[in-house]
Short mmCIF file of C-alpha atoms and ligand atoms in Angstrom, two decimals:
data_model
loop_
_atom_site.label_atom_id
_atom_site.label_comp_id
_atom_site.label_asym_id
_atom_site.label_seq_id
_atom_site.Cartn_x
_atom_site.Cartn_y
_atom_site.Cartn_z
CA MET A 16 53.07 -36.82 -19.03
CA LEU A 17 51.46 -40.25 -18.76
CA SER A 18 51.03 -41.45 -15.17
CA LYS A 19 53.16 -44.37 -14.03
CA ALA A 20 51.78 -47.90 -13.88
CA LYS A 21 50.95 -48.76 -10.28
CA ILE A 22 52.80 -51.88 -9.19
CA ALA A 23 52.03 -54.32 -6.36
CA VAL A 24 54.80 -56.69 -5.31
CA LEU A 25 53.68 -59.97 -3.71
CA VAL A 26 56.21 -61.56 -1.35
CA SER A 27 56.56 -64.36 1.20
CA GLY A 28 60.07 -64.24 2.61
CA GLY A 29 63.37 -62.38 2.65
CA GLY A 30 62.52 -60.01 -0.16
CA THR A 31 65.89 -59.56 -1.86
CA ASN A 32 64.10 -59.33 -5.22
CA LEU A 33 61.78 -56.71 -3.76
CA GLN A 34 64.89 -54.84 -2.60
CA ALA A 35 66.32 -55.01 -6.13
CA LEU A 36 63.10 -53.44 -7.42
CA ILE A 37 63.16 -50.70 -4.76
CA ASP A 38 66.84 -49.95 -5.50
CA ALA A 39 66.22 -49.86 -9.26
CA GLN A 40 63.36 -47.45 -8.73
CA SER A 41 65.56 -45.18 -6.56
CA ALA A 42 68.32 -45.34 -9.17
CA GLY A 43 65.92 -44.21 -11.92
CA LYS A 44 65.98 -47.56 -13.72
CA ILE A 45 62.23 -48.01 -13.32
CA THR A 46 60.52 -44.91 -14.65
CA SER A 47 57.32 -46.25 -16.22
CA GLY A 48 56.06 -47.91 -13.04
CA GLU A 49 55.85 -47.14 -9.35
CA ILE A 50 55.85 -49.68 -6.50
CA SER A 51 52.68 -48.67 -4.65
CA LEU A 52 51.94 -51.70 -2.50
CA VAL A 53 53.68 -54.77 -1.05
CA ILE A 54 51.48 -57.70 -0.03
CA SER A 55 52.74 -60.69 1.97
CA ASN A 56 50.94 -63.91 2.79
CA ASN A 57 53.38 -64.32 5.68
CA PRO A 58 53.23 -61.79 8.55
CA GLY A 59 56.85 -62.60 9.49
CA ALA A 60 58.34 -61.89 6.06
CA TYR A 61 61.41 -59.62 6.23
CA ALA A 62 60.25 -58.26 2.87
CA LEU A 63 57.62 -56.27 4.81
CA THR A 64 60.36 -54.48 6.76
CA ARG A 65 62.16 -53.68 3.50
CA ALA A 66 58.94 -52.15 2.12
CA GLN A 67 58.31 -50.14 5.29
CA ASN A 68 61.92 -48.86 5.27
CA ALA A 69 61.31 -47.60 1.74
CA GLY A 70 58.02 -45.93 2.75
CA ILE A 71 55.88 -48.32 0.70
CA LYS A 72 52.40 -49.30 1.87
CA THR A 73 52.12 -52.92 3.04
CA ALA A 74 49.36 -55.46 3.62
CA VAL A 75 49.35 -58.97 5.08
CA ILE A 76 46.79 -61.44 3.74
CA SER A 77 47.09 -64.92 5.21
CA LYS A 78 46.10 -67.86 3.02
CA LYS A 79 46.41 -70.11 6.06
CA GLU A 80 43.79 -68.11 7.98
CA LEU A 81 41.42 -67.31 5.12
CA GLY A 82 41.58 -70.41 2.93
CA ALA A 83 42.30 -70.28 -0.80
CA ASP A 84 39.09 -68.64 -2.09
CA LYS A 85 38.81 -65.87 0.50
CA PHE A 86 42.56 -65.28 0.22
CA GLU A 87 42.29 -64.53 -3.49
CA GLN A 88 39.15 -62.40 -2.95
CA ALA A 89 41.04 -60.36 -0.35
CA LEU A 90 44.00 -60.00 -2.72
CA ILE A 91 41.73 -58.74 -5.51
CA GLU A 92 40.11 -56.23 -3.13
CA GLN A 93 43.50 -54.82 -2.11
CA LEU A 94 44.68 -54.63 -5.73
CA GLU A 95 41.51 -52.87 -6.85
CA GLU A 96 41.40 -50.45 -3.91
CA ASN A 97 44.94 -49.39 -4.75
CA GLY A 98 44.42 -49.12 -8.51
CA ILE A 99 47.13 -51.71 -9.25
CA GLU A 100 47.94 -52.34 -12.92
CA LEU A 101 50.95 -54.68 -12.63
CA ILE A 102 51.42 -57.51 -10.12
CA ILE A 103 54.97 -58.73 -9.53
CA LEU A 104 55.50 -62.06 -7.78
CA ALA A 105 58.90 -61.77 -6.09
CA GLY A 106 59.47 -64.87 -4.00
CA PHE A 107 55.71 -65.30 -3.53
CA MET A 108 55.22 -68.91 -2.46
CA CYS A 109 51.50 -69.33 -3.20
CA ILE A 110 50.12 -70.73 -6.44
CA LEU A 111 47.30 -68.54 -7.79
CA SER A 112 44.18 -70.16 -9.27
CA GLU A 113 43.02 -69.80 -12.85
CA GLY A 114 40.13 -67.68 -11.54
CA PHE A 115 42.71 -65.18 -10.32
CA THR A 116 45.27 -65.30 -13.14
CA SER A 117 42.60 -65.00 -15.86
CA LYS A 118 41.54 -61.64 -14.38
CA TYR A 119 45.01 -60.21 -15.09
CA PRO A 120 46.24 -61.43 -18.50
CA LYS A 121 49.81 -60.16 -19.13
CA ARG A 122 49.54 -58.15 -15.92
CA ILE A 123 51.23 -60.62 -13.54
CA ILE A 124 54.95 -61.42 -13.78
CA ASN A 125 57.05 -63.86 -11.76
CA VAL A 126 60.76 -64.44 -11.24
CA HIS A 127 61.82 -68.10 -11.16
CA PRO A 128 65.35 -69.25 -10.25
CA SER A 129 66.03 -71.56 -13.22
CA LEU A 130 66.02 -71.54 -17.00
CA ILE A 131 62.38 -72.50 -17.66
CA PRO A 132 61.37 -75.16 -18.82
CA SER A 133 63.97 -76.82 -16.57
CA PHE A 134 63.32 -77.26 -12.84
CA CYS A 135 59.97 -75.48 -12.72
CA GLY A 136 56.30 -76.09 -12.02
CA GLU A 137 54.56 -77.21 -8.85
CA GLY A 138 56.97 -78.17 -6.05
CA PHE A 139 59.92 -76.26 -7.54
CA TYR A 140 60.46 -73.16 -5.45
CA GLY A 141 63.28 -71.48 -3.54
CA LEU A 142 66.22 -73.75 -2.64
CA LYS A 143 64.46 -76.84 -4.03
CA VAL A 144 65.08 -75.52 -7.54
CA HIS A 145 68.85 -75.30 -6.96
CA GLU A 146 68.93 -78.69 -5.20
CA ALA A 147 67.28 -80.21 -8.29
CA ALA A 148 69.70 -78.51 -10.70
CA LEU A 149 72.72 -79.78 -8.72
CA ARG A 150 71.25 -83.27 -8.38
CA TYR A 151 70.71 -83.46 -12.15
CA GLY A 152 74.23 -82.23 -12.78
CA VAL A 153 73.49 -79.44 -15.25
CA LYS A 154 76.45 -77.13 -15.90
CA VAL A 155 74.38 -74.03 -16.61
CA THR A 156 71.30 -72.74 -14.80
CA GLY A 157 69.91 -69.21 -14.50
CA ALA A 158 66.73 -67.26 -13.93
CA THR A 159 63.56 -66.50 -15.86
CA VAL A 160 60.99 -63.73 -15.64
CA HIS A 161 57.68 -64.74 -17.21
CA PHE A 162 54.04 -63.78 -17.39
CA VAL A 163 51.84 -65.76 -15.02
CA ASN A 164 48.92 -67.79 -16.35
CA GLU A 165 47.01 -70.83 -15.06
CA ILE A 166 49.99 -73.18 -15.55
CA PRO A 167 52.58 -72.90 -12.73
CA ASP A 168 55.70 -71.34 -14.33
CA GLY A 169 54.05 -71.90 -17.74
CA GLY A 170 53.36 -68.36 -18.98
CA GLU A 171 55.17 -66.54 -21.80
CA ILE A 172 58.85 -65.87 -21.09
CA ILE A 173 59.88 -62.19 -20.89
CA LEU A 174 63.60 -62.38 -19.99
CA GLN A 175 66.15 -65.08 -19.15
CA ARG A 176 69.79 -65.06 -18.13
CA ALA A 177 72.18 -68.01 -17.79
CA VAL A 178 74.47 -68.57 -14.78
CA GLU A 179 77.31 -71.11 -14.65
CA ILE A 180 77.44 -73.83 -12.05
CA GLN A 181 80.85 -74.19 -10.40
CA ASP A 182 82.60 -77.14 -8.75
CA GLY A 183 81.75 -77.34 -5.07
CA ASP A 184 78.46 -75.42 -5.38
CA THR A 185 75.91 -76.06 -2.64
CA PRO A 186 72.24 -75.13 -3.15
CA GLU A 187 72.81 -72.05 -0.96
CA ILE A 188 75.90 -70.87 -2.88
CA LEU A 189 74.15 -71.44 -6.21
CA GLN A 190 71.01 -69.63 -5.05
CA LYS A 191 73.09 -66.59 -4.13
CA ARG A 192 74.95 -66.56 -7.48
CA VAL A 193 71.70 -66.90 -9.45
CA MET A 194 70.19 -64.00 -7.49
CA GLU A 195 73.25 -61.75 -7.83
CA GLU A 196 74.02 -62.49 -11.47
CA ALA A 197 70.52 -62.93 -12.84
CA GLU A 198 67.38 -62.35 -10.75
CA TRP A 199 68.24 -58.93 -9.31
CA HIS A 200 68.97 -57.63 -12.83
CA LEU A 201 66.18 -59.31 -14.78
CA LEU A 202 63.27 -58.49 -12.49
CA PRO A 203 63.72 -54.69 -12.52
CA GLN A 204 64.33 -54.77 -16.31
CA ALA A 205 61.13 -56.76 -16.83
CA ALA A 206 59.20 -54.48 -14.44
CA GLU A 207 60.20 -51.46 -16.53
CA LYS A 208 59.49 -53.20 -19.85
CA VAL A 209 55.99 -54.37 -18.87
CA SER A 210 55.15 -51.06 -17.13
CA ALA A 211 56.06 -49.19 -20.33
CA GLU A 212 53.82 -51.54 -22.32
CA ILE A 213 50.94 -50.96 -19.88
CA ILE A 214 51.25 -47.19 -20.17
CA LYS A 215 51.25 -47.42 -23.96
CA SER A 216 48.19 -49.67 -24.01
CA ARG A 217 46.02 -47.36 -21.88
C1 LIG B 29 64.06 -66.22 -5.27
O1 LIG B 29 65.18 -66.99 -5.64
C2 LIG B 29 62.92 -66.42 -6.26
O2 LIG B 29 63.35 -66.57 -7.58
C3 LIG B 29 62.35 -67.72 -5.74
O3 LIG B 29 62.41 -67.60 -4.33
C4 LIG B 29 63.48 -66.72 -3.95
C5 LIG B 29 62.90 -65.61 -3.11
O4 LIG B 29 63.92 -64.81 -2.59
N1 LIG B 29 61.02 -67.90 -6.23
C6 LIG B 29 60.53 -69.10 -6.55
O5 LIG B 29 61.12 -70.14 -6.39
C7 LIG B 29 59.12 -69.07 -7.14
N2 LIG B 29 58.81 -70.31 -7.77
P1 LIG B 29 63.65 -63.31 -2.08
O6 LIG B 29 62.48 -63.37 -1.09
O7 LIG B 29 64.93 -62.94 -1.38
O8 LIG B 29 63.33 -62.46 -3.27
#
């Protein structure tokens, strides 16, 4: 049997998308890949606790302490040491340079909480995305999983799912609905799809 693709999940905060990946793996919905490492740029991220509870190896690499160049060097070292083949950005709030992304073509995926190309790119992250959607007055939003290249949120789209906006939505309520109805389903599906492609391409 072909060995599973080793996955690293990069996080910064609460880690509900990481949890969705862990749960999907436990439920047998991710079979072509294996979450081998969780890396956070933020030592206080609750995502680290979620990883530890699931028995997954963790690392903290601080961009604040190291500066951008050394931060990416340290990331690459960790990824190489652990034989990582797929990098999943799951609420990872750092933009990666072209020097980094060009090392991993079609090997980095990201979940974004809108229907790209709406409400995306630099400055659109977390709640800000939902604030912008409500301010604009769109009636439908959603989530996107895409490959990561040198353009923030600009890589090839892998999966998207629409979510309706309801009267009275606040950014917080909308964020929760987009996570529940879209992100937590799409990210594990995309992780399996890309892992299967990696195994085939070996
Ligand atoms: C998620 O909604 C994710 O899509 C978003 O941050 C949240 C992280 O939540 N990511 C971005 O905005 C990236 N541009 P989580 O830590 O609970 O997974």
